[in-house]
């Protein structure tokens, strides 16, 4: 099992450009999450999907959109990138019906210039 | 919403000594408290977790204690080794079956184990 797979691993964008971060899990988990990690601020929840067909805002949703494409895939879109969105983005998944842990992907390092 | 504070932000110990990292949370309804270890350039990985119906949990050199009344929990690492050097994050959530587990993380503690 690959676990949680994120693509790309690195990306550089110019201000105003758009992109989609991809995430897929093969653990048959119901719930999926997007976090961002900034120095000194821990991990902050951007959006999550409790189950296929549902998405909800987390702590820092502004400037992002998400799509739960199917049970396996959960994408994060930046419509108009800003330097404040420079960060490391982690996708995670968990089983809904028993005490989780969250299983994280390897992250996407995004730089917006 | 939930707020998790973590201290210290950096911790340096000598190999073989113990390390303690402390976290407090604000929402008394939180019932699940995991700890994650993140090595440089890697993803966070769960090292131990505790539920609110338990006061302490151990796994070899690692232990977590929970004080629900004071709303704080701590990670204890004994006999530290160089490979324990990493950033450690505490987290808290209100978990119930059938729902997503929205973890709120602390800001992290960088542990350095020196020889």
Short mmCIF file of C-alpha atoms in Angstrom, two decimals:
data_model
loop_
_atom_site.label_atom_id
_atom_site.label_comp_id
_atom_site.label_asym_id
_atom_site.label_seq_id
_atom_site.Cartn_x
_atom_site.Cartn_y
_atom_site.Cartn_z
CA UNK A 1 0.00 0.00 0.00
CA UNK A 2 1.26 3.46 -0.87
CA UNK A 3 -0.78 5.16 1.87
CA UNK A 4 -1.39 8.82 1.07
CA UNK A 5 0.18 10.09 -2.15
CA UNK A 6 0.54 13.78 -2.97
CA UNK A 7 1.61 15.41 -6.21
CA UNK A 8 3.56 17.46 -7.00
CA UNK A 9 6.33 17.43 -4.38
CA UNK A 10 7.54 20.92 -5.23
CA UNK A 11 5.97 23.82 -7.10
CA UNK A 12 6.88 27.43 -7.78
CA UNK A 13 4.11 29.79 -8.86
CA UNK A 14 3.94 33.43 -9.72
CA UNK A 15 1.41 35.64 -7.96
CA UNK A 16 -1.98 35.25 -9.61
CA UNK A 17 -1.33 31.84 -11.15
CA UNK A 18 -3.55 28.90 -10.33
CA UNK A 19 -2.81 25.27 -9.57
CA UNK A 20 -4.29 22.13 -8.12
CA UNK A 21 -2.62 19.93 -5.55
CA UNK A 22 -3.57 16.29 -5.89
CA UNK A 23 -4.01 13.76 -3.10
CA UNK A 24 -4.99 10.10 -3.21
CA UNK A 25 -5.20 7.42 -0.52
CA UNK A 26 -5.46 3.67 -0.88
CA UNK A 27 -6.42 2.79 2.70
CA UNK A 28 -10.19 2.91 2.13
CA UNK A 29 -10.46 5.84 4.53
CA UNK A 30 -13.64 7.86 4.66
CA UNK A 31 -12.23 11.22 5.77
CA UNK A 32 -9.58 13.36 4.11
CA UNK A 33 -7.95 16.65 5.08
CA UNK A 34 -5.72 19.40 3.80
CA UNK A 35 -3.33 21.13 6.21
CA UNK A 36 -0.74 23.80 5.69
CA UNK A 37 2.44 24.03 7.73
CA UNK A 38 4.24 27.29 8.31
CA UNK A 39 7.31 27.87 10.53
CA UNK A 40 6.33 28.41 14.13
CA UNK A 41 2.63 27.86 13.46
CA UNK A 42 2.20 24.13 13.48
CA UNK A 43 -0.27 22.56 11.08
CA UNK A 44 -3.49 24.38 10.33
CA UNK A 45 -6.55 22.81 8.77
CA UNK A 46 -7.61 24.32 5.45
CA UNK A 47 -10.50 22.07 4.39
CA UNK A 48 -11.68 18.59 5.16
CA UNK A 49 -14.05 15.99 3.76
CA UNK A 50 -15.76 13.78 6.29
CA UNK A 51 -16.94 11.41 3.60
CA UNK A 52 -17.31 11.18 -0.14
CA UNK A 53 -19.58 13.95 -1.37
CA UNK A 54 -19.04 16.33 1.55
CA UNK A 55 -16.51 19.10 2.17
CA UNK A 56 -16.22 21.65 4.96
CA UNK A 57 -14.05 24.62 5.83
CA UNK A 58 -11.34 24.34 8.41
CA UNK A 59 -9.42 27.04 10.22
CA UNK A 60 -7.83 28.82 7.23
CA UNK A 61 -9.97 28.24 4.10
CA UNK A 62 -9.66 31.67 2.42
CA UNK A 63 -8.04 31.51 -1.01
CA UNK A 64 -8.59 27.78 -1.45
CA UNK A 65 -11.16 25.42 -2.90
CA UNK A 66 -11.40 21.65 -2.67
CA UNK A 67 -12.97 18.77 -4.54
CA UNK A 68 -13.64 15.30 -3.18
CA UNK A 69 -13.51 13.55 -6.52
CA UNK A 70 -14.28 10.08 -5.14
CA UNK A 71 -13.51 8.13 -1.99
CA UNK A 72 -9.79 7.98 -2.84
CA UNK A 73 -9.06 11.48 -4.11
CA UNK A 74 -9.21 14.94 -2.55
CA UNK A 75 -7.75 17.91 -4.41
CA UNK A 76 -6.88 21.43 -3.26
CA UNK A 77 -7.05 24.32 -5.68
CA UNK A 78 -5.46 27.75 -5.48
CA UNK A 79 -7.35 29.97 -7.93
CA UNK A 80 -5.10 33.03 -7.70
CA UNK A 81 -1.93 32.30 -5.74
CA UNK A 82 -0.56 34.87 -3.30
CA UNK A 83 2.84 35.01 -1.55
CA UNK A 84 1.01 34.37 1.76
CA UNK A 85 0.18 30.91 0.42
CA UNK A 86 3.84 29.93 0.35
CA UNK A 87 3.84 26.91 2.63
CA UNK A 88 4.15 23.16 2.88
CA UNK A 89 0.83 21.47 2.23
CA UNK A 90 -0.04 18.11 3.71
CA UNK A 91 -2.92 15.90 2.78
CA UNK A 92 -4.12 13.37 5.35
CA UNK A 93 -6.76 10.70 5.71
CA UNK A 94 -8.43 8.81 8.52
CA UNK A 95 -11.00 6.12 9.10
CA UNK A 96 -14.28 7.64 10.21
CA UNK A 97 -15.67 4.82 12.25
CA UNK A 98 -12.87 4.14 14.68
CA UNK A 99 -10.47 6.29 16.66
CA UNK A 100 -8.13 7.80 14.08
CA UNK A 101 -4.91 8.61 13.68
CA UNK A 102 -4.42 10.83 10.70
CA UNK A 103 -2.12 9.37 8.06
CA UNK A 104 -0.20 12.09 6.27
CA UNK A 105 1.19 12.29 2.76
CA UNK A 106 4.74 13.45 2.10
CA UNK A 107 3.75 17.04 1.48
CA UNK A 108 3.94 19.60 -1.32
CA UNK A 109 6.34 22.50 -0.89
CA UNK A 110 4.78 25.50 -2.63
CA UNK A 111 6.54 28.81 -3.23
CA UNK A 112 4.63 31.80 -4.58
CA UNK A 113 6.81 34.65 -5.86
CA UNK B 1 -12.92 26.60 18.39
CA UNK B 2 -10.20 24.55 20.01
CA UNK B 3 -6.88 26.19 20.89
CA UNK B 4 -3.78 24.15 21.72
CA UNK B 5 -0.69 25.69 23.27
CA UNK B 6 2.60 23.82 23.35
CA UNK B 7 5.77 24.44 25.37
CA UNK B 8 8.68 24.68 25.07
CA UNK B 9 9.29 25.63 21.46
CA UNK B 10 12.83 24.24 21.63
CA UNK B 11 14.35 21.68 23.97
CA UNK B 12 17.92 20.46 24.14
CA UNK B 13 18.81 17.43 26.24
CA UNK B 14 21.82 15.19 26.57
CA UNK B 15 21.62 11.64 25.34
CA UNK B 16 20.17 9.43 28.03
CA UNK B 17 18.28 12.22 29.77
CA UNK B 18 14.49 12.57 29.79
CA UNK B 19 12.50 15.10 27.78
CA UNK B 20 9.07 16.48 28.64
CA UNK B 21 6.83 18.49 26.33
CA UNK B 22 3.62 20.04 27.62
CA UNK B 23 0.39 21.07 25.93
CA UNK B 24 -2.79 22.71 27.11
CA UNK B 25 -6.13 22.74 25.32
CA UNK B 26 -9.16 24.98 25.65
CA UNK B 27 -12.19 22.87 24.70
CA UNK B 28 -13.27 20.60 27.53
CA UNK B 29 -15.17 18.45 25.01
CA UNK B 30 -11.95 17.35 23.30
CA UNK B 31 -11.41 13.64 23.84
CA UNK B 32 -8.55 12.53 21.62
CA UNK B 33 -4.93 13.66 22.00
CA UNK B 34 -2.27 12.39 19.61
CA UNK B 35 1.41 13.22 19.40
CA UNK B 36 3.23 13.40 16.09
CA UNK B 37 6.95 13.32 15.33
CA UNK B 38 8.26 15.10 12.25
CA UNK B 39 11.80 14.62 11.07
CA UNK B 40 13.36 17.25 8.85
CA UNK B 41 11.74 17.30 5.43
CA UNK B 42 9.43 14.43 6.28
CA UNK B 43 5.74 14.01 7.03
CA UNK B 44 4.34 14.01 10.58
CA UNK B 45 3.98 10.50 11.95
CA UNK B 46 1.95 9.38 14.93
CA UNK B 47 4.03 8.18 17.85
CA UNK B 48 1.42 7.82 20.59
CA UNK B 49 -2.12 8.90 21.35
CA UNK B 50 -4.47 8.92 24.30
CA UNK B 51 -8.19 9.16 24.75
CA UNK B 52 -9.90 11.12 27.48
CA UNK B 53 -10.99 8.03 29.39
CA UNK B 54 -7.36 7.17 30.11
CA UNK B 55 -4.92 9.08 32.33
CA UNK B 56 -1.65 7.65 31.09
CA UNK B 57 -0.34 5.51 28.27
CA UNK B 58 3.12 4.08 27.69
CA UNK B 59 4.92 2.63 24.71
CA UNK B 60 8.49 1.64 25.49
CA UNK B 61 10.40 4.90 26.10
CA UNK B 62 7.45 7.13 25.33
CA UNK B 63 4.57 8.00 27.62
CA UNK B 64 1.72 10.46 27.53
CA UNK B 65 -0.21 11.75 30.55
CA UNK B 66 -3.55 13.55 30.50
CA UNK B 67 -5.10 15.77 33.15
CA UNK B 68 -8.67 16.49 32.04
CA UNK B 69 -9.43 18.77 34.97
CA UNK B 70 -6.51 21.05 34.15
CA UNK B 71 -6.89 20.47 30.41
CA UNK B 72 -3.30 19.63 29.82
CA UNK B 73 -1.35 16.66 28.53
CA UNK B 74 2.33 15.88 28.30
CA UNK B 75 4.75 13.75 26.32
CA UNK B 76 7.57 12.07 28.21
CA UNK B 77 10.56 10.54 26.44
CA UNK B 78 12.99 8.62 28.63
CA UNK B 79 16.56 7.57 27.82
CA UNK B 80 16.68 9.90 24.85
CA UNK B 81 18.71 8.92 21.80
CA UNK B 82 20.03 10.99 18.88
CA UNK B 83 17.31 9.56 16.64
CA UNK B 84 14.72 11.20 18.91
CA UNK B 85 15.85 14.57 17.52
CA UNK B 86 12.87 15.96 15.59
CA UNK B 87 9.94 18.33 15.89
CA UNK B 88 7.09 17.04 18.04
CA UNK B 89 3.50 18.21 17.72
CA UNK B 90 0.65 17.70 20.12
CA UNK B 91 -2.93 17.86 18.91
CA UNK B 92 -6.48 17.66 20.20
CA UNK B 93 -9.87 16.87 18.72
CA UNK B 94 -13.45 16.01 19.58
CA UNK B 95 -13.88 12.62 18.08
CA UNK B 96 -17.11 10.70 17.68
CA UNK B 97 -17.75 7.67 15.50
CA UNK B 98 -18.95 8.57 12.04
CA UNK B 99 -17.39 12.01 11.96
CA UNK B 100 -14.14 13.46 10.72
CA UNK B 101 -11.37 13.98 13.26
CA UNK B 102 -10.42 17.62 12.91
CA UNK B 103 -7.16 17.86 14.77
CA UNK B 104 -5.99 21.19 16.17
CA UNK B 105 -2.22 21.16 16.46
CA UNK B 106 0.17 22.87 18.80
CA UNK B 107 2.98 24.94 17.33
CA UNK B 108 5.62 22.26 17.79
CA UNK B 109 8.69 21.57 19.92
CA UNK B 110 12.06 21.12 18.33
CA UNK B 111 13.90 18.49 20.38
CA UNK B 112 17.63 18.18 20.00
CA UNK B 113 19.43 15.28 21.66
CA UNK B 114 23.12 15.98 22.03
CA UNK B 115 25.87 13.43 22.55
#
